[in-house]
Tab-separated table of C-alpha atoms in Angstrom:
chain	number	residue	atom	x	y	z
A	1	MET	CA	142.239	-177.075	174.808
A	2	ASN	CA	139.166	-175.600	173.670
A	3	ALA	CA	137.959	-173.737	170.291
A	4	ALA	CA	138.608	-170.377	172.064
A	5	ASP	CA	142.173	-170.852	172.536
A	6	LEU	CA	142.728	-171.648	168.920
A	7	ARG	CA	141.250	-168.152	167.712
A	8	PRO	CA	144.007	-165.494	166.949
A	9	ARG	CA	144.541	-163.117	169.675
A	10	ASN	CA	144.324	-160.114	167.334
A	11	THR	CA	141.088	-160.849	165.489
A	12	ARG	CA	138.136	-158.777	166.563
A	13	GLU	CA	134.150	-159.590	166.303
A	14	PRO	CA	132.580	-158.335	163.220
A	15	ALA	CA	131.285	-154.666	163.736
A	16	ASP	CA	127.667	-153.850	162.625
A	17	LYS	CA	127.006	-152.647	159.028
A	18	PRO	CA	126.991	-148.774	159.135
A	19	ARG	CA	123.483	-147.518	158.429
A	20	PRO	CA	123.045	-144.508	155.869
A	21	SER	CA	122.544	-141.075	157.525
A	22	PRO	CA	118.871	-139.665	157.226
A	23	ARG	CA	120.258	-137.113	154.541
A	24	ARG	CA	121.507	-139.829	152.651
A	25	LYS	CA	117.793	-141.581	152.770
A	26	LEU	CA	116.108	-138.516	152.077
A	27	LEU	CA	118.732	-138.198	148.715
A	28	TYR	CA	117.843	-141.708	147.832
A	29	ALA	CA	114.106	-141.032	148.104
A	30	SER	CA	114.240	-137.924	146.159
A	31	ILE	CA	116.280	-139.723	143.486
A	32	ILE	CA	113.474	-142.534	143.216
A	33	VAL	CA	110.684	-140.017	143.359
A	34	LEU	CA	112.388	-138.025	140.481
A	35	LEU	CA	112.726	-140.944	138.293
A	36	TRP	CA	109.081	-141.936	138.616
A	37	LEU	CA	108.146	-138.306	137.967
A	38	LEU	CA	110.282	-138.500	134.638
A	39	LEU	CA	108.792	-141.677	133.729
A	40	ALA	CA	105.362	-140.507	134.392
A	41	GLU	CA	105.773	-137.387	132.398
A	42	THR	CA	107.230	-139.095	129.462
A	43	GLY	CA	104.330	-141.620	129.400
A	44	ALA	CA	101.994	-138.600	129.531
A	45	GLN	CA	103.978	-137.202	126.596
A	46	VAL	CA	103.670	-140.121	124.870
A	47	ALA	CA	100.046	-140.535	125.358
A	48	LEU	CA	99.203	-136.872	124.281
A	49	ARG	CA	101.168	-137.374	121.267
A	50	VAL	CA	99.235	-140.643	120.319
A	51	ALA	CA	95.715	-138.979	121.070
A	52	TYR	CA	96.411	-135.673	119.261
A	53	GLY	CA	99.405	-135.974	117.133
A	54	PRO	CA	102.730	-134.151	117.001
A	55	ARG	CA	102.853	-130.286	117.382
A	56	LEU	CA	102.449	-128.525	114.286
A	57	ASN	CA	105.283	-126.533	112.636
A	58	GLU	CA	105.269	-122.584	112.344
A	59	ALA	CA	104.146	-122.979	108.484
A	60	GLU	CA	101.168	-125.028	109.691
A	61	LEU	CA	100.001	-122.854	112.853
A	62	LEU	CA	96.644	-121.182	112.426
A	63	HIS	CA	95.895	-120.114	116.091
A	64	GLU	CA	97.223	-117.449	118.490
A	65	TYR	CA	96.794	-117.003	122.071
A	66	ASP	CA	93.897	-114.757	123.383
A	67	ALA	CA	93.429	-113.846	126.976
A	68	GLU	CA	89.829	-113.834	126.788
A	69	LEU	CA	88.778	-116.855	124.368
A	70	GLY	CA	91.851	-118.946	124.886
A	71	TRP	CA	92.840	-118.770	121.191
A	72	VAL	CA	91.656	-117.128	117.948
A	73	ASN	CA	92.488	-117.396	114.251
A	74	MET	CA	95.664	-115.979	113.026
A	75	LYS	CA	94.875	-112.492	111.516
A	76	ASN	CA	96.149	-112.200	107.832
A	77	ARG	CA	97.474	-115.613	107.793
A	78	ARG	CA	97.821	-117.910	104.883
A	79	ALA	CA	98.911	-121.574	105.228
A	80	LEU	CA	99.563	-123.094	101.741
A	81	ASP	CA	98.529	-126.781	100.938
A	82	ARG	CA	97.443	-126.776	104.697
A	83	TYR	CA	95.055	-129.502	104.236
A	84	GLY	CA	96.342	-131.078	100.876
A	85	THR	CA	97.575	-129.732	97.527
A	86	ASP	CA	96.111	-126.678	96.633
A	87	LYS	CA	94.135	-126.951	100.065
A	88	HIS	CA	94.979	-123.629	101.390
A	89	ALA	CA	93.669	-121.957	104.813
A	90	THR	CA	93.427	-118.506	104.399
A	91	HIS	CA	92.330	-115.720	107.080
A	92	ASN	CA	91.617	-112.113	106.309
A	93	LEU	CA	92.902	-109.031	108.220
A	94	SER	CA	90.075	-109.959	110.965
A	95	GLY	CA	91.019	-113.454	111.534
A	96	LEU	CA	87.912	-114.782	109.622
A	97	ARG	CA	88.358	-117.669	107.385
A	98	ALA	CA	88.175	-115.782	103.915
A	99	THR	CA	90.239	-114.573	100.997
A	100	ARG	CA	88.584	-111.184	101.071
A	101	GLU	CA	87.758	-108.420	103.643
A	102	TYR	CA	84.016	-107.549	104.657
A	103	THR	CA	82.384	-104.098	104.956
A	104	ALA	CA	80.812	-103.233	108.282
A	105	ALA	CA	77.284	-102.775	106.659
A	106	VAL	CA	75.610	-105.393	104.691
A	107	PRO	CA	76.433	-104.704	100.848
A	108	ALA	CA	73.488	-103.370	98.927
A	109	GLY	CA	71.434	-106.189	97.325
A	110	ARG	CA	72.856	-108.797	99.506
A	111	TYR	CA	71.766	-111.068	102.413
A	112	ARG	CA	74.420	-111.639	104.800
A	113	ILE	CA	74.651	-114.686	107.082
A	114	ILE	CA	77.345	-114.829	109.999
A	115	PHE	CA	78.223	-118.246	111.032
A	116	LEU	CA	79.384	-119.054	114.383
A	117	GLY	CA	81.017	-122.575	115.035
A	118	ASP	CA	83.986	-124.902	115.436
A	119	SER	CA	86.323	-126.679	113.114
A	120	PHE	CA	83.159	-128.177	111.253
A	121	THR	CA	82.142	-124.469	110.216
A	122	TYR	CA	85.736	-123.432	109.923
A	123	GLY	CA	86.345	-126.058	107.539
A	124	VAL	CA	89.072	-128.339	108.517
A	125	ASP	CA	90.364	-130.856	105.785
A	126	VAL	CA	89.408	-128.761	102.765
A	127	GLY	CA	90.612	-125.641	101.079
A	128	ASP	CA	89.313	-122.035	101.465
A	129	GLY	CA	86.521	-122.720	98.893
A	130	GLY	CA	85.388	-125.926	100.231
A	131	THR	CA	83.858	-125.041	103.623
A	132	PHE	CA	80.096	-125.510	103.719
A	133	VAL	CA	80.071	-121.639	104.569
A	134	ALA	CA	81.942	-120.700	101.429
A	135	GLN	CA	80.180	-123.200	99.186
A	136	LEU	CA	76.536	-121.916	100.503
A	137	GLU	CA	77.690	-118.473	99.177
A	138	SER	CA	78.312	-120.033	95.820
A	139	LEU	CA	74.851	-121.502	95.623
A	140	ALA	CA	73.171	-118.227	96.055
A	141	SER	CA	74.938	-115.046	94.430
A	142	SER	CA	72.591	-112.864	96.591
A	143	ILE	CA	73.912	-114.239	99.722
A	144	GLU	CA	77.107	-113.292	101.622
A	145	THR	CA	78.442	-115.499	104.288
A	146	VAL	CA	80.766	-114.555	106.847
A	147	ASN	CA	82.686	-117.434	108.466
A	148	MET	CA	83.585	-116.882	112.164
A	149	GLY	CA	84.251	-120.346	112.982
A	150	VAL	CA	87.177	-121.240	115.006
A	151	ALA	CA	88.654	-124.869	115.598
A	152	GLY	CA	88.297	-126.426	118.906
A	153	TYR	CA	85.673	-123.958	120.175
A	154	GLY	CA	82.828	-124.670	122.513
A	155	ILE	CA	79.761	-122.910	122.558
A	156	ASP	CA	80.731	-120.765	125.385
A	157	GLN	CA	83.791	-119.534	123.212
A	158	MET	CA	81.561	-119.088	120.239
A	159	TYR	CA	79.187	-116.856	122.253
A	160	LEU	CA	82.146	-114.854	123.667
A	161	LEU	CA	83.693	-114.394	120.355
A	162	TYR	CA	80.456	-112.777	118.906
A	163	GLU	CA	79.614	-110.720	121.978
A	164	ARG	CA	83.161	-109.151	121.439
A	165	GLU	CA	83.144	-108.966	117.867
A	166	GLN	CA	79.399	-108.292	117.111
A	167	ALA	CA	79.613	-104.666	116.368
A	168	ARG	CA	81.999	-105.024	113.427
A	169	TYR	CA	79.563	-106.497	110.872
A	170	ALA	CA	75.910	-105.996	110.606
A	171	ALA	CA	74.037	-109.037	109.326
A	172	ASP	CA	70.520	-110.366	108.350
A	173	LEU	CA	70.925	-113.740	109.890
A	174	LEU	CA	73.161	-115.154	112.844
A	175	VAL	CA	73.719	-118.910	112.780
A	176	LEU	CA	75.212	-120.844	115.488
A	177	ALA	CA	76.481	-124.120	114.075
A	178	PHE	CA	77.412	-126.880	116.621
A	179	ILE	CA	78.396	-130.767	117.328
A	180	GLU	CA	77.511	-132.653	120.222
A	181	ASP	CA	81.195	-132.559	121.628
A	182	ASP	CA	80.782	-128.638	121.763
A	183	VAL	CA	78.382	-128.868	124.551
A	184	ARG	CA	80.875	-131.050	126.640
A	185	ARG	CA	83.791	-128.645	125.897
A	186	MET	CA	81.912	-126.126	128.041
A	187	LYS	CA	82.603	-128.055	131.044
A	188	LEU	CA	86.303	-127.953	130.447
A	189	SER	CA	89.087	-125.533	131.536
A	190	ALA	CA	91.224	-126.720	128.609
A	191	PHE	CA	90.517	-128.249	125.197
A	192	LEU	CA	92.549	-131.395	124.251
A	193	THR	CA	94.251	-131.126	127.534
A	194	GLN	CA	96.865	-128.528	126.208
A	195	ASN	CA	94.645	-125.626	125.239
A	196	PRO	CA	93.290	-123.591	128.320
A	197	LYS	CA	89.848	-121.751	127.895
A	198	PRO	CA	87.468	-119.717	129.538
A	199	ARG	CA	84.387	-121.106	131.184
A	200	LEU	CA	80.958	-119.764	131.653
A	201	LEU	CA	79.052	-120.167	134.927
A	202	LEU	CA	75.508	-119.516	135.351
A	203	SER	CA	74.295	-117.939	138.774
A	204	GLY	CA	70.497	-117.241	138.886
A	205	ASN	CA	69.972	-115.960	135.651
A	206	THR	CA	73.328	-114.244	135.190
A	207	LEU	CA	76.310	-115.512	132.873
A	208	SER	CA	79.891	-114.827	134.468
A	209	VAL	CA	83.124	-115.688	132.766
A	210	ALA	CA	85.994	-117.810	134.781
A	211	ASN	CA	89.541	-118.883	134.171
A	212	VAL	CA	90.394	-115.563	132.632
A	213	PRO	CA	92.781	-113.936	131.978
A	214	VAL	CA	93.363	-117.586	130.294
A	215	PRO	CA	96.299	-119.078	131.526
A	216	THR	CA	99.439	-118.852	129.255
A	217	TRP	CA	100.891	-122.470	129.471
A	218	GLY	CA	98.823	-123.720	126.462
A	219	VAL	CA	99.830	-124.486	122.799
A	220	SER	CA	98.690	-121.463	121.416
A	221	ALA	CA	100.461	-119.081	123.934
A	222	ARG	CA	103.881	-120.875	123.363
A	223	THR	CA	105.398	-119.550	126.429
A	224	GLY	CA	108.842	-120.967	128.031
A	225	TRP	CA	108.521	-124.367	129.756
A	226	LEU	CA	110.252	-122.884	132.703
A	227	GLU	CA	108.334	-120.118	132.934
A	228	GLU	CA	104.975	-122.116	133.177
A	229	PHE	CA	106.291	-125.082	135.349
A	230	PRO	CA	104.550	-127.338	136.145
A	231	ASN	CA	101.470	-126.134	134.417
A	232	ARG	CA	103.257	-126.901	131.131
A	233	THR	CA	103.996	-130.606	132.021
A	234	ALA	CA	102.141	-133.224	130.279
A	235	LEU	CA	101.634	-134.833	133.537
A	236	VAL	CA	100.173	-132.072	135.095
A	237	GLN	CA	97.693	-131.369	131.833
A	238	VAL	CA	96.630	-135.037	131.984
A	239	LEU	CA	95.940	-135.170	135.598
A	240	ARG	CA	93.950	-131.895	135.310
A	241	SER	CA	91.753	-133.171	132.422
A	242	LEU	CA	90.966	-136.376	134.221
A	243	ARG	CA	89.925	-134.362	137.326
A	244	GLU	CA	87.511	-132.276	135.164
A	245	MET	CA	86.231	-135.233	133.342
A	246	LEU	CA	85.652	-137.698	136.418
A	247	PHE	CA	84.771	-135.328	139.429
A	248	GLN	CA	83.645	-131.923	138.188
A	249	ASP	CA	80.001	-131.217	138.757
A	250	TYR	CA	78.807	-129.132	135.883
A	251	ASP	CA	75.921	-129.158	133.872
A	252	PRO	CA	76.290	-127.316	130.594
A	253	PHE	CA	72.836	-127.266	129.257
A	254	PRO	CA	71.414	-124.572	131.533
A	255	VAL	CA	74.459	-122.303	130.470
A	256	ALA	CA	73.881	-123.027	126.948
A	257	GLU	CA	70.122	-122.295	127.089
A	258	ARG	CA	71.139	-118.974	128.711
A	259	ILE	CA	73.574	-118.361	125.742
A	260	LEU	CA	71.009	-119.141	123.158
A	261	ASP	CA	68.605	-116.483	124.859
A	262	ASP	CA	71.246	-114.075	124.912
A	263	LEU	CA	72.187	-114.530	121.296
A	264	ASN	CA	68.318	-114.424	120.267
A	265	ALA	CA	68.075	-111.031	122.149
A	266	LEU	CA	71.280	-109.499	120.754
A	267	SER	CA	70.015	-110.554	117.196
A	268	ARG	CA	66.630	-108.786	117.948
A	269	GLU	CA	68.473	-105.436	119.042
A	270	ARG	CA	70.512	-105.726	115.989
A	271	LYS	CA	67.489	-106.114	113.755
A	272	GLN	CA	68.798	-109.544	112.353
A	273	ARG	CA	67.282	-113.153	112.739
A	274	PHE	CA	68.941	-115.965	114.727
A	275	ALA	CA	69.001	-119.603	113.902
A	276	VAL	CA	70.660	-122.940	115.349
A	277	VAL	CA	71.996	-125.627	113.216
A	278	TYR	CA	73.081	-129.125	114.632
A	279	LEU	CA	75.960	-130.798	112.339
A	280	PRO	CA	76.153	-134.507	112.565
A	281	ALA	CA	79.636	-135.962	113.447
A	282	ARG	CA	80.495	-139.293	112.176
A	283	THR	CA	79.172	-141.171	115.429
A	284	ASP	CA	75.770	-139.483	114.740
A	285	LEU	CA	75.480	-140.915	111.238
A	286	ALA	CA	76.406	-144.435	112.899
A	287	SER	CA	73.669	-144.419	115.448
A	288	ASP	CA	69.838	-144.899	115.210
A	289	ARG	CA	69.593	-142.732	118.548
A	290	ARG	CA	69.068	-138.988	118.254
A	291	THR	CA	71.704	-137.360	120.590
A	292	ASP	CA	70.760	-135.560	123.972
A	293	ALA	CA	72.470	-132.378	122.729
A	294	ALA	CA	70.333	-132.120	119.560
A	295	ARG	CA	67.076	-132.888	121.321
A	296	ARG	CA	67.710	-130.488	124.392
A	297	PHE	CA	68.793	-127.687	121.854
A	298	GLN	CA	65.877	-128.168	119.818
A	299	GLU	CA	63.458	-127.718	122.780
A	300	PHE	CA	65.461	-124.675	123.909
A	301	ALA	CA	65.158	-123.235	120.411
A	302	ALA	CA	61.303	-124.114	120.278
A	303	ARG	CA	60.708	-122.296	123.608
A	304	ALA	CA	62.488	-119.218	122.267
A	305	ASP	CA	60.913	-119.323	118.691
A	306	VAL	CA	64.148	-119.924	117.195
A	307	PRO	CA	64.545	-121.844	113.949
A	308	PHE	CA	66.338	-125.102	114.651
A	309	VAL	CA	67.939	-127.152	111.572
A	310	ASP	CA	69.252	-130.785	112.395
A	311	LEU	CA	71.209	-131.997	109.437
A	312	THR	CA	71.489	-135.744	110.566
A	313	ASP	CA	68.793	-137.341	108.812
A	314	LYS	CA	69.815	-135.712	105.434
A	315	LEU	CA	73.391	-136.635	105.615
A	316	LYS	CA	72.115	-140.294	106.501
A	317	VAL	CA	70.261	-140.530	103.586
A	318	ALA	CA	73.058	-139.120	101.387
A	319	LEU	CA	75.438	-141.703	103.018
A	320	LYS	CA	73.146	-144.844	102.535
A	321	GLN	CA	71.413	-144.083	99.039
A	322	GLN	CA	73.679	-141.511	97.179
A	323	ASN	CA	76.936	-143.101	98.652
A	324	VAL	CA	78.452	-139.697	99.131
A	325	PRO	CA	81.609	-139.801	100.826
A	326	VAL	CA	80.570	-137.463	103.673
A	327	PHE	CA	83.949	-137.676	105.768
A	328	VAL	CA	87.330	-137.765	104.811
A	329	ALA	CA	88.951	-140.872	104.837
A	330	ASN	CA	90.488	-141.883	108.292
A	331	GLY	CA	89.325	-138.541	109.748
A	332	GLY	CA	86.533	-137.046	111.799
A	333	HIS	CA	85.456	-133.990	109.484
A	334	TYR	CA	83.634	-133.490	106.450
A	335	SER	CA	84.886	-134.090	102.921
A	336	GLU	CA	84.576	-131.428	100.313
A	337	ALA	CA	81.384	-133.624	98.934
A	338	GLY	CA	80.164	-133.632	102.485
A	339	TYR	CA	80.535	-129.692	103.189
A	340	LYS	CA	78.663	-129.264	99.959
A	341	LEU	CA	76.075	-131.415	101.085
A	342	VAL	CA	75.733	-129.698	104.163
A	343	ALA	CA	75.579	-126.238	102.366
A	344	GLU	CA	72.773	-127.561	99.939
A	345	SER	CA	70.636	-128.952	102.963
A	346	LEU	CA	71.140	-126.272	105.289
A	347	LEU	CA	70.276	-123.358	102.561
A	348	SER	CA	67.072	-125.456	101.489
A	349	ASP	CA	66.277	-125.755	105.464
A	350	LEU	CA	67.169	-121.999	106.035
A	351	ARG	CA	64.569	-121.215	103.190
A	352	LYS	CA	61.903	-122.944	104.721
A	353	GLU	CA	62.405	-121.788	108.148
A	354	LEU	CA	62.900	-118.153	107.324
A	355	PRO	CA	61.190	-116.336	104.184
A	356	GLY	CA	63.406	-113.727	104.305
A	357	VAL	CA	66.682	-116.072	102.931
A	358	PRO	CA	67.098	-115.332	99.270
A	359	ARG	CA	65.838	-118.011	96.970
């Protein structure tokens, strides 16, 4: 008797294991991809939170969406204790950082200076009276200052804002105040990844505006998440930012030079002077090298016969010799003492460059 004769007659050979259908394979693959995307989105959101901090609550918000500029200062807005106890941030009816309104004409007996700029001009981290724009006015009673700074702006947005609003206020002097990063911002279609903005392009000698109307998926627009999917997702925002930083071929300096020429020509038409001011950031004061942005802008200004003021050396001296706390602790903006130093140094330099500035 062999082994085959001992096998039960009713047993069967084991059948092949059933294989999943193509539809089930697709379902499994979709679930895996979805899980990976959810994981990547969570990681991107955490990265943005770590890099830029949590979103502000309603009481802290100071900006609103603008289809031409990306965002502007909220009009008629007062955020109490925005930068600490009794450090309020106030915007007048025109969205300027001010506790009062301004007349269209320059008041009799006053010399009006309009300042264009970013968060350093706006005065982040200090109350309304602590900005260098406000403190400069307090140094000379015959000077009236108008603060048109908007936090986060690049030089392109400063230009577009003034081009739109310039008819609102006459002035004796227009000042564009910038930091090095304001030049880099010109290359981007979104600031800090989550704030869409316009971009200026130069074709021949003509400036054109791209990315307008500005998309509404950004923080300032506060649109619905579903309405703006997938642009609203952190993953898409991060990938877009990486693509622009790593692969975009855009030289901002020719555009910046054209902006200075336009602002100078516009100032001549309006019978006012124009000046450019370089505000040093913390990295400038820690370095012995002058930034490329400061050097290039000084060259542009010299060719156009525009006064140029670089405050880097004066702030370095104050930091080393006078022990002035130029910057807030653990922050990138000036302290109130730093803003005061900027106001004093800037007023002194403007008086040297422009005899019309009141003594």
